[in-house]
Amino acid sequence: MNPPRLADRLLKLVCAPHRLEEVQGDLHEEFAWQVERIGERRARWRYWRDVLGFIKPFAMKRESVTGSFNNYPTPTNTVMLRNYLKIAFRNLVKNKAYSVINIGGLAVGMAVAMLIGLWLWDELSYDKYHKNYDNIAQVWSGGTDPQTSKIGGSVSLQFPMGAILRTKYKHYFKHVLMAWWVSGYTLKVGDKNFQKTGEFIEADAPEMLSLNMLKGSYSSLSDMHSIILSKSTAEAIFGTDDPINKSLKIDNRIDVKVTGVYQDIPKNARFGEVQFFSPWPLWVASNEWIKQCENEWNNRSFNIYVQLQPTVTMATADAGIKDFHYKNLPSSFLKEMQKYKPFVQLVPMSTWHLYSEFVDGKPAAGRITFVWLFGIIGVFVLLLACINFMNLSTARSEKRAKEVGIRKAIGSIKWQLVNQFMSESFLVVVLAFILSVILVVTSLSWFNELADKDMSLPFTNPVFWLISLVFITLTGFLAGLYPAFYLSSFQPVKVLKGTIRLGRFAALPRKILVVVQFTVSVVLVIGTIIVYQQIQHARNRPIGYNREGLINLSMNDPNYKGKHELLKSELVNTGMVTDVAFSSNPLTAVWSNSGGYDWRGKDPEKDSDFAVCEVTHDFGKTVGWQFIDGRDFSKAFSTDSSGLIINETAAKYMHLKEPVGEFVKGDDKVSTWKIIGVIKDLVMQSPYEPVKQTFFFLDKNYSQSSQLTIKINPTVSAAAAIPQIENVIKKIVPSASFDYKFVDEQYAAKFSAEERIGKLASVFAVLAILISCLGLFGLASFVAEQRTKEIGVRKVLGATVTNLWGLLSKDFVFLVIISCLIAVPIAWYFMNQWLLKYDYHTDIEWWIFAAAGIGALIITLLTVSFQAIKAALMNPITSLRSE
Amino acid sequence: MAMKRSYLGEFEEIVLLTVAVMEGQAYGVALTHEIIEQTGRSVRLNQIHAALQRLEDKGMVKSEMGEPTAERGGRRKRLFTVTAYGRRTLQEIQDVRVNLWTRMPDPFNPAISL
């Protein structure tokens, strides 16, 4: 009957050796006594508890003065450990250049990996702010196109769906919330206007989104004329005053009262940009056309968000509403729809951000591509840094063969040497880690701006430290592995005698690593060039209008009504403006699509679908569209009110050889338009996609005019024109806000996502090259040093500097050429895949590969030459004299 | 008092007293059991060891290794005895207490009066 052996071992480990005998004796005696008293099982437990009680400083403290009981030194291992650290530090200081390259390179690599890690974390935690993340979904409706048998659809839904989901499908959904699209509004307080982004949604939204209500409650939106503001918005509008019960006007027409303030939703969420919420019924009551949609199945314009009942799974609810149309649509409407095989599904919140693109009707692609891409880049950059680190430490360690020999000769055993090299490599990794944290902290604000994020290092998050610890251990271990095990196995006699020959293949792993490094770098460089090519290609695309000097203004104020003519003449009178036009949508977007048209020669089986814009007479002149055939709308022809201008794509789509003069019938079979002109395609939507077939109707009475487009006189500067334009608008519509945008800036914004990716990729590519070059530089100097004598002999025998430079550079150039050969097909494959995603894309040209390859060679030569020439210029006397 | 007396904690005082009582037979386990018996507190072995170490550092006890026994797996025990300094300290504490008790104007009445 013995006390637990494991506990005894633990005690032996922690207890000071000079106390162990008495303590262990006491514990054993106590154990024997307790066994008598309470039985063995409980005594064992007690023994454990007692041993743990001795893990205290008093029992662990080693004796400082040798003498009284025994001669154990202070903690057993630290002397040698301290010696290892000392030697490691001395080595670092002695080879300053190596140390800087080694630690700096690794630190940069770690910092890049950390930044990418933060980016990934941010992307993956999108929308997770909401407590009901797993139970929230958006309703999606779609069908199969009978012609192409492609599945398509959208989150734009019919108004009556909401009520039916709420009543008939109650068992699935806790909340069914109708909502409008998140968009910009003017909030008016007194005579001050604020441009804010808002969402009209039903009253349960604060609860569903688990908003943190600082003022008010989850029921704050139940009052029809209420509004809840984010904290920052409330502060921006009301300062330090209490915003509750203050009155506001949305777009100068909807009266609301503040009933709550919520903590801002973080940026990485669908509703992160929303600065206020207002009730959906208010939006319905404020828009006549929406009111008319209440029982209308023909209009799809509305969003529906749902939260599941706690006991219902996403899959169950999704399957349950699949046949929604067949069960609930009016039969007349259903008959028309049936050929599309309509279905309804739920799009879970977890896919909103990362899988925003639908393939075959399922959320399948989107940001997740970049999550993978950057994840892989991060791993590779880190790998590059680690490879460097390993390469340099192994290269260095061969120089230390003698040290190993001496250590062995005076009694080191193999494990001690392993420990020594391991602790050196850990020291360097830890130093690099500290440096990388400093780098990240200093570069984070810049990176946030570049990536359009709001991130910080999670110092308080144990996961961060855990990952860092694992990483440090792993890198330290990998980097220390080779020197630790290879060098410690040397035979001291041979090493000291100097007969150790590191065979031809000792350098092979190093060469492979260099090839891997440069392959990754070259792939990154080629990828970056192609991303930029693609952006440039889309930028240079002919857009069909002249965006120079165009400004766009959203007329979201009811007081514009009836003032269009006046506004126009007053603006032109300033002399700052050449043309003014009104339209139903801005030049950089299409807001309306319509079908059901008929024309001569139309395939009766084929459906028709057109983008639709309503424009005023001078629109064409203002934006400068170009006619292929026919003419522009003109005030001289009163018949133009039923005139129609189509774009080139529409002419092709309709299979009309001579479109001008043809007639188009609307789906009511009554209204008819005559095509009077064909224009070159205007790029209004994505610059990467083909232009959609578009109809431009004349809006003679300004009934659909929501956008004002102004062409600034080319002879004056925008800076001079803007204040005058503002004056005119303030004079005619005093309540309106002057929130103008330059059309070319709006157009440029369409490139921001790709540009961001391009910038990030180029930063990473530059860093990858830098890290690779650092490694190469270190290796080259090592090789040059190793071959000092050889170079001396060659010089004496008559080799020129050029000969020697070639000799030393040859090996590296060879390696880089191999990497280029490997990198080209890899880069071509991936970039081709990427480009195929875009309908309007550039071609991959051969010169990109040539440029990347030659660039890599030049950089290699520059890096290596510095060392090579330095070695070649050395006086042979100095290199040969010493012995 | 010329020199300020070393400070003794309440628990240390009890351990020191017990060491004095046990006259040369005081070691970890025995002390633990004796104190549990006398005071009814739940005392753990590591507490006694810590206290003994502090007392030894203060010079109030001294120790030597005793005989090994079978139940200790042949390990020796460390036996503690009170030093003269320890004795004097205990005496001083006692004096202070007695002095204070005698000066109390109305010593507490016995709990039960017949």
Coordinates of C-alpha atoms in Angstrom, one line a residue, chain A residues 123-557:
Chain A
E123 CA -13.7 38.5 -42.3
L124 CA -14.7 35.3 -40.6
S125 CA -16.4 37.0 -37.7
Y126 CA -18.5 39.1 -40.0
D127 CA -22.1 39.6 -38.6
K128 CA -21.2 37.5 -35.6
Y129 CA -21.9 40.6 -33.4
H130 CA -25.6 39.6 -33.6
K131 CA -26.4 37.1 -30.9
N132 CA -28.9 35.3 -33.1
Y133 CA -26.3 34.9 -35.9
D134 CA -27.2 31.3 -36.3
N135 CA -30.9 31.8 -36.5
I136 CA -31.2 34.8 -38.8
A137 CA -31.8 34.5 -42.5
Q138 CA -33.0 36.5 -45.5
V139 CA -35.7 35.2 -47.8
W140 CA -34.7 34.6 -51.4
S141 CA -36.9 33.8 -54.3
G142 CA -36.0 32.5 -57.7
G143 CA -36.6 30.1 -60.5
T144 CA -35.2 28.4 -63.6
D145 CA -35.0 30.2 -66.9
P146 CA -36.7 27.9 -69.3
Q147 CA -34.4 29.0 -72.2
T148 CA -31.0 28.7 -70.6
S149 CA -32.1 26.4 -67.7
K150 CA -30.0 28.6 -65.4
I151 CA -31.2 29.1 -61.9
G152 CA -31.5 32.8 -60.9
G153 CA -33.3 34.9 -58.3
S154 CA -32.8 37.5 -55.7
V155 CA -33.8 38.8 -52.3
S156 CA -36.2 41.3 -53.9
L157 CA -39.6 40.0 -52.9
Q158 CA -43.3 40.7 -53.3
F159 CA -45.0 42.7 -50.5
P160 CA -47.7 40.1 -49.7
M161 CA -45.1 37.4 -48.9
G162 CA -44.3 39.0 -45.6
A163 CA -47.8 38.7 -44.2
I164 CA -48.2 35.1 -45.4
L165 CA -44.8 34.0 -43.9
R166 CA -45.8 35.6 -40.7
T167 CA -49.2 33.9 -40.4
K168 CA -49.1 30.6 -42.2
Y169 CA -45.5 29.8 -41.4
K170 CA -45.5 30.9 -37.8
H171 CA -44.2 27.6 -36.6
Y172 CA -40.9 28.2 -38.3
F173 CA -40.3 31.9 -37.7
K174 CA -40.1 33.8 -34.5
H175 CA -39.7 37.1 -36.4
V176 CA -40.6 37.9 -40.0
L177 CA -39.5 41.5 -40.7
M178 CA -40.2 43.4 -43.9
A179 CA -37.5 45.9 -44.8
W180 CA -36.5 48.4 -47.3
W181 CA -32.9 48.6 -48.7
V182 CA -30.2 50.2 -46.6
S183 CA -29.7 53.6 -48.2
G184 CA -28.7 57.2 -47.7
Y185 CA -31.2 59.8 -46.3
T186 CA -31.1 63.3 -45.1
L187 CA -31.9 63.8 -41.4
K188 CA -33.0 67.3 -40.8
V189 CA -33.0 68.9 -37.3
G190 CA -34.0 72.6 -37.2
D191 CA -32.3 73.9 -40.3
K192 CA -29.3 71.6 -40.2
N193 CA -29.0 68.6 -42.6
F194 CA -27.1 65.4 -41.9
Q195 CA -26.4 62.7 -44.5
K196 CA -27.0 59.4 -42.8
T197 CA -27.4 55.8 -43.8
G198 CA -30.6 54.2 -42.6
E199 CA -32.9 51.2 -42.7
F200 CA -36.6 51.0 -42.6
I201 CA -37.5 47.7 -40.9
E202 CA -40.2 46.3 -38.8
A203 CA -40.3 46.9 -35.1
D204 CA -38.8 43.7 -33.9
A205 CA -35.5 44.5 -35.5
P206 CA -33.7 45.7 -32.4
E207 CA -34.5 42.4 -30.7
M208 CA -33.6 40.2 -33.7
L209 CA -30.3 42.0 -34.2
S210 CA -29.7 42.0 -30.5
L211 CA -28.8 45.7 -30.5
N212 CA -27.3 47.1 -27.4
M213 CA -29.9 49.7 -26.5
L214 CA -28.2 52.5 -24.5
K215 CA -31.5 54.4 -24.3
G216 CA -34.9 53.2 -25.0
S217 CA -35.7 49.5 -25.3
Y218 CA -36.3 46.7 -27.8
S219 CA -39.8 48.0 -28.3
S220 CA -38.5 51.5 -29.3
L221 CA -39.6 51.1 -32.9
S222 CA -43.2 50.1 -32.2
D223 CA -44.3 53.7 -32.4
M224 CA -45.1 54.6 -36.0
H225 CA -43.2 57.8 -36.1
S226 CA -40.1 56.7 -34.2
I227 CA -36.4 56.5 -35.0
I228 CA -33.5 55.0 -33.2
L229 CA -30.0 56.3 -33.7
S230 CA -26.6 54.8 -33.3
K231 CA -24.6 56.3 -30.5
S232 CA -22.2 58.0 -32.8
T233 CA -25.0 59.4 -34.9
A234 CA -26.8 60.7 -31.9
E235 CA -23.6 62.4 -30.8
A236 CA -23.0 63.9 -34.2
I237 CA -26.5 65.4 -34.4
F238 CA -27.3 66.3 -30.8
G239 CA -23.9 66.5 -29.2
T240 CA -24.2 66.0 -25.5
D241 CA -27.9 66.7 -25.3
D242 CA -30.3 63.9 -24.5
P243 CA -31.6 62.9 -27.9
I244 CA -34.7 61.1 -26.6
N245 CA -38.0 62.7 -27.8
K246 CA -36.2 65.1 -30.1
S247 CA -37.9 65.6 -33.5
L248 CA -36.3 64.9 -36.8
K249 CA -37.3 65.0 -40.5
I250 CA -36.2 62.3 -42.9
D251 CA -35.6 63.6 -46.4
N252 CA -37.5 66.7 -45.3
R253 CA -40.9 64.9 -45.5
I254 CA -41.2 62.2 -42.9
D255 CA -41.6 63.4 -39.3
V256 CA -40.0 61.2 -36.6
K257 CA -39.2 61.3 -32.9
V258 CA -36.1 59.8 -31.4
T259 CA -37.1 56.9 -29.1
G260 CA -33.8 55.1 -28.6
V261 CA -30.1 55.1 -29.0
Y262 CA -28.1 51.9 -29.6
Q263 CA -24.4 51.1 -29.4
D264 CA -22.9 51.3 -33.0
I265 CA -22.9 48.0 -34.8
P266 CA -19.3 47.1 -35.6
K267 CA -18.1 47.8 -39.1
N268 CA -17.8 44.1 -40.0
A269 CA -21.6 43.5 -40.2
R270 CA -24.3 43.8 -42.9
F271 CA -25.9 46.5 -40.8
G272 CA -22.6 48.0 -39.7
E273 CA -23.1 51.0 -42.0
V274 CA -26.6 51.6 -40.7
Q275 CA -26.8 54.7 -38.6
F276 CA -30.5 54.7 -37.8
F277 CA -33.5 52.4 -37.9
S278 CA -37.0 53.6 -38.5
P279 CA -40.2 51.5 -38.7
W280 CA -41.3 49.8 -41.9
P281 CA -44.9 50.9 -41.6
L282 CA -43.8 54.5 -41.7
W283 CA -41.9 54.0 -44.9
V284 CA -45.0 52.3 -46.4
A285 CA -47.2 55.2 -45.3
S286 CA -44.8 57.7 -46.8
N287 CA -44.6 56.2 -50.2
E288 CA -47.8 55.9 -52.2
W289 CA -46.5 53.3 -54.6
I290 CA -45.5 51.0 -51.9
K291 CA -48.9 51.3 -50.3
Q292 CA -50.3 50.2 -53.7
C293 CA -48.1 47.1 -53.6
E294 CA -49.6 45.7 -50.5
N295 CA -51.5 43.1 -52.5
E296 CA -49.5 43.2 -55.6
W297 CA -47.6 40.1 -56.8
N298 CA -46.1 41.8 -59.8
N299 CA -43.7 44.0 -58.0
R300 CA -40.6 42.6 -56.4
S301 CA -38.9 45.3 -54.4
F302 CA -38.8 44.4 -50.8
N303 CA -36.6 42.6 -48.4
I304 CA -37.7 40.1 -45.8
Y305 CA -35.5 39.0 -42.8
V306 CA -36.5 36.2 -40.6
Q307 CA -35.4 34.7 -37.3
L308 CA -36.1 31.1 -36.7
Q309 CA -38.1 29.7 -33.8
P310 CA -35.5 28.4 -31.3
T311 CA -36.4 24.7 -31.9
V312 CA -36.4 24.9 -35.7
T313 CA -33.3 24.3 -37.8
M314 CA -32.4 26.3 -40.8
A315 CA -32.7 23.2 -43.1
T316 CA -36.3 22.4 -41.8
A317 CA -37.5 26.0 -42.4
D318 CA -35.8 26.2 -45.7
A319 CA -37.4 23.0 -46.9
G320 CA -40.7 24.1 -45.5
I321 CA -41.0 27.3 -47.6
K322 CA -39.5 25.8 -50.8
D323 CA -43.0 25.5 -52.4
F324 CA -44.2 28.8 -51.1
H325 CA -45.4 30.0 -54.5
Y326 CA -47.4 26.9 -55.3
K327 CA -49.3 27.1 -52.0
N328 CA -49.9 30.8 -51.8
L329 CA -49.8 32.6 -55.1
P330 CA -53.1 33.6 -56.8
S331 CA -53.8 30.9 -59.4
S332 CA -53.8 33.4 -62.3
F333 CA -50.4 34.6 -61.4
L334 CA -49.1 31.1 -60.6
K335 CA -50.0 29.9 -64.1
E336 CA -47.8 32.5 -65.6
M337 CA -45.0 31.7 -63.2
Q338 CA -45.1 28.0 -63.4
K339 CA -42.7 27.6 -66.4
Y340 CA -40.0 29.1 -64.2
K341 CA -40.3 26.4 -61.5
P342 CA -40.3 29.1 -58.8
F343 CA -38.9 28.3 -55.4
V344 CA -38.2 30.2 -52.2
Q345 CA -35.3 29.6 -49.9
L346 CA -33.5 31.0 -46.8
V347 CA -30.1 32.6 -47.1
P348 CA -28.5 32.2 -43.6
M349 CA -26.7 35.2 -42.1
S350 CA -23.5 33.1 -42.0
T351 CA -23.4 33.2 -45.8
W352 CA -24.3 36.9 -46.4
H353 CA -20.8 38.2 -46.5
L354 CA -18.5 35.4 -47.5
Y355 CA -20.8 33.7 -50.0
S356 CA -22.6 36.6 -51.6
E357 CA -22.5 35.3 -55.1
F358 CA -25.0 32.6 -56.1
V359 CA -24.2 29.7 -58.3
D360 CA -27.1 27.6 -59.4
G361 CA -29.3 29.3 -56.9
K362 CA -27.1 28.5 -53.9
P363 CA -24.8 30.9 -52.1
A364 CA -21.4 29.6 -53.3
A365 CA -18.8 32.2 -54.0
G366 CA -17.7 35.7 -53.0
R367 CA -15.4 37.0 -50.4
I368 CA -14.5 33.5 -49.4
T369 CA -12.2 33.4 -52.4
F370 CA -10.1 36.2 -50.9
V371 CA -10.2 34.6 -47.5
W372 CA -8.6 31.5 -49.0
L373 CA -6.3 33.6 -51.3
F374 CA -4.9 35.7 -48.4
G375 CA -4.8 32.8 -46.1
I376 CA -2.6 31.0 -48.6
I377 CA -0.5 34.1 -49.2
G378 CA -0.1 34.5 -45.4
V379 CA 1.1 30.9 -45.0
F380 CA 3.5 31.3 -47.9
V381 CA 5.0 34.6 -46.7
L382 CA 5.5 33.0 -43.3
L383 CA 7.0 29.9 -44.9
L384 CA 9.4 32.1 -46.8
A385 CA 10.5 33.8 -43.6
C386 CA 10.9 30.4 -41.9
I387 CA 12.9 29.0 -44.8
N388 CA 15.2 32.0 -44.7
F389 CA 15.6 31.5 -41.0
M390 CA 16.4 27.8 -41.4
N391 CA 18.7 28.4 -44.3
L392 CA 20.7 31.0 -42.5
S393 CA 20.9 29.1 -39.3
T394 CA 22.1 25.9 -40.9
A395 CA 24.6 27.8 -43.1
R396 CA 25.9 29.5 -40.0
S397 CA 26.0 26.4 -37.9
E398 CA 28.5 24.6 -40.1
K399 CA 30.9 27.3 -39.0
R400 CA 30.4 26.1 -35.5
A401 CA 31.5 22.5 -36.1
K402 CA 34.7 23.2 -34.1
E403 CA 32.8 24.5 -31.2
V404 CA 30.8 21.3 -31.2
G405 CA 34.0 19.3 -31.3
I406 CA 35.4 21.1 -28.3
R407 CA 32.2 20.9 -26.3
K408 CA 32.1 17.2 -27.0
A409 CA 35.7 16.7 -26.1
I410 CA 35.3 18.3 -22.7
G411 CA 32.3 16.2 -21.9
S412 CA 29.1 17.5 -23.5
I413 CA 26.7 14.7 -24.3
K414 CA 24.6 14.8 -27.4
W415 CA 21.4 16.0 -25.7
Q416 CA 23.1 19.0 -24.2
L417 CA 24.2 20.1 -27.6
V418 CA 20.7 19.6 -28.9
N419 CA 19.5 21.7 -26.1
Q420 CA 22.0 24.4 -26.8
F421 CA 21.1 24.8 -30.5
M422 CA 17.4 24.6 -29.7
S423 CA 17.7 27.3 -27.1
E424 CA 19.6 29.5 -29.6
S425 CA 16.9 29.1 -32.2
F426 CA 14.2 29.8 -29.6
L427 CA 16.0 33.0 -28.5
V428 CA 16.0 34.3 -32.1
V429 CA 12.4 33.4 -32.7
V430 CA 11.3 35.1 -29.5
L431 CA 13.2 38.2 -30.4
A432 CA 11.7 38.2 -33.9
F433 CA 8.2 37.7 -32.4
I434 CA 8.6 40.8 -30.1
L435 CA 9.8 42.8 -33.1
S436 CA 6.9 41.6 -35.2
V437 CA 4.4 42.7 -32.6
I438 CA 6.0 46.1 -32.6
L439 CA 5.8 46.2 -36.4
V440 CA 2.2 45.2 -36.4
V441 CA 1.2 47.7 -33.8
T442 CA 2.9 50.5 -35.7
S443 CA 1.6 49.5 -39.1
L444 CA -1.9 48.6 -38.1
S445 CA -3.6 51.9 -38.8
W446 CA -2.0 52.0 -42.2
F447 CA -3.2 48.5 -42.9
N448 CA -6.7 49.3 -41.7
E449 CA -6.9 52.1 -44.1
L450 CA -5.6 49.9 -46.9
A451 CA -8.0 47.1 -46.2
D452 CA -10.9 49.3 -45.1
K453 CA -11.2 47.6 -41.8
D454 CA -11.3 48.4 -38.2
M455 CA -8.9 45.9 -36.5
S456 CA -6.7 45.8 -33.5
L457 CA -4.3 43.3 -32.0
P458 CA -6.3 41.1 -29.5
F459 CA -3.9 41.4 -26.7
T460 CA -6.5 40.3 -24.2
N461 CA -7.6 37.3 -26.2
P462 CA -6.0 34.1 -24.9
V463 CA -6.4 32.5 -28.3
F464 CA -4.0 35.1 -29.8
W465 CA -1.4 34.2 -27.2
L466 CA -2.0 30.5 -27.7
I467 CA -1.5 30.7 -31.5
S468 CA 1.6 32.9 -31.0
L469 CA 3.0 30.4 -28.5
V470 CA 2.3 27.5 -30.9
F471 CA 3.9 29.4 -33.7
I472 CA 7.0 30.3 -31.7
T473 CA 7.5 26.8 -30.6
L474 CA 7.0 25.4 -34.1
T475 CA 9.3 27.8 -35.9
G476 CA 11.9 27.6 -33.2
F477 CA 11.8 23.8 -33.3
L478 CA 11.9 23.6 -37.1
A479 CA 14.7 26.1 -37.4
G480 CA 16.7 24.5 -34.7
L481 CA 16.1 21.0 -35.8
Y482 CA 18.9 20.7 -38.4
P483 CA 21.8 22.2 -36.5
A484 CA 20.7 20.6 -33.3
F485 CA 20.6 17.0 -34.6
Y486 CA 23.1 17.2 -37.5
L487 CA 25.9 19.1 -35.8
S488 CA 25.5 17.3 -32.5
S489 CA 26.2 14.0 -34.2
F490 CA 29.7 15.1 -35.3
Q491 CA 32.6 13.0 -34.2
P492 CA 34.8 15.3 -32.1
V493 CA 38.1 13.8 -33.3
K494 CA 37.3 14.4 -37.0
V495 CA 36.0 17.9 -36.5
L496 CA 38.9 18.9 -34.4
K497 CA 41.4 17.4 -36.8
G498 CA 39.7 19.4 -39.5
T499 CA 38.9 16.5 -41.8
I500 CA 35.1 17.0 -41.7
R501 CA 33.8 17.4 -45.1
L502 CA 30.2 18.5 -45.6
G503 CA 29.4 16.5 -48.7
R504 CA 28.0 17.9 -52.0
F505 CA 24.6 17.2 -50.8
A506 CA 24.8 19.1 -47.6
A507 CA 23.7 22.2 -49.5
L508 CA 20.9 20.5 -51.4
P509 CA 18.1 21.1 -48.9
R510 CA 19.2 24.7 -48.9
K511 CA 19.0 25.0 -52.6
I512 CA 15.5 23.4 -52.7
L513 CA 14.4 26.0 -50.1
V514 CA 15.7 28.8 -52.2
V515 CA 13.8 27.5 -55.2
V516 CA 10.6 27.2 -53.2
Q517 CA 11.1 30.8 -52.0
F518 CA 11.6 32.3 -55.4
T519 CA 8.8 30.3 -56.9
V520 CA 6.3 31.8 -54.4
S521 CA 7.7 35.3 -54.9
V522 CA 7.5 35.1 -58.7
V523 CA 3.9 33.7 -58.6
L524 CA 2.9 36.6 -56.3
V525 CA 4.6 39.1 -58.6
I526 CA 2.9 37.7 -61.7
G527 CA -0.5 37.6 -59.9
T528 CA -0.1 41.3 -58.8
I529 CA 0.8 42.4 -62.3
I530 CA -2.3 40.6 -63.7
V531 CA -4.6 42.1 -61.1
Y532 CA -3.4 45.6 -62.0
Q533 CA -3.7 44.8 -65.7
Q534 CA -7.3 43.7 -65.2
I535 CA -8.2 46.9 -63.3
Q536 CA -6.5 49.0 -65.9
H537 CA -8.3 47.1 -68.7
A538 CA -11.7 47.8 -67.1
R539 CA -10.7 51.4 -66.5
N540 CA -9.9 52.0 -70.1
R541 CA -13.1 50.4 -71.3
P542 CA -15.1 52.8 -73.5
I543 CA -18.0 53.9 -71.3
G544 CA -20.2 55.5 -74.0
Y545 CA -20.4 59.0 -72.3
N546 CA -18.2 61.8 -71.2
R547 CA -17.9 61.8 -67.4
E548 CA -15.7 64.8 -67.2
G549 CA -17.2 67.7 -65.2
L550 CA -20.4 65.9 -64.5
I551 CA -21.9 66.1 -61.1
N552 CA -24.8 64.2 -59.8
L553 CA -27.3 65.2 -57.1
S554 CA -30.0 63.1 -55.5
M555 CA -33.2 65.1 -55.3
N556 CA -34.6 63.5 -52.1
D557 CA -36.7 66.5 -51.1

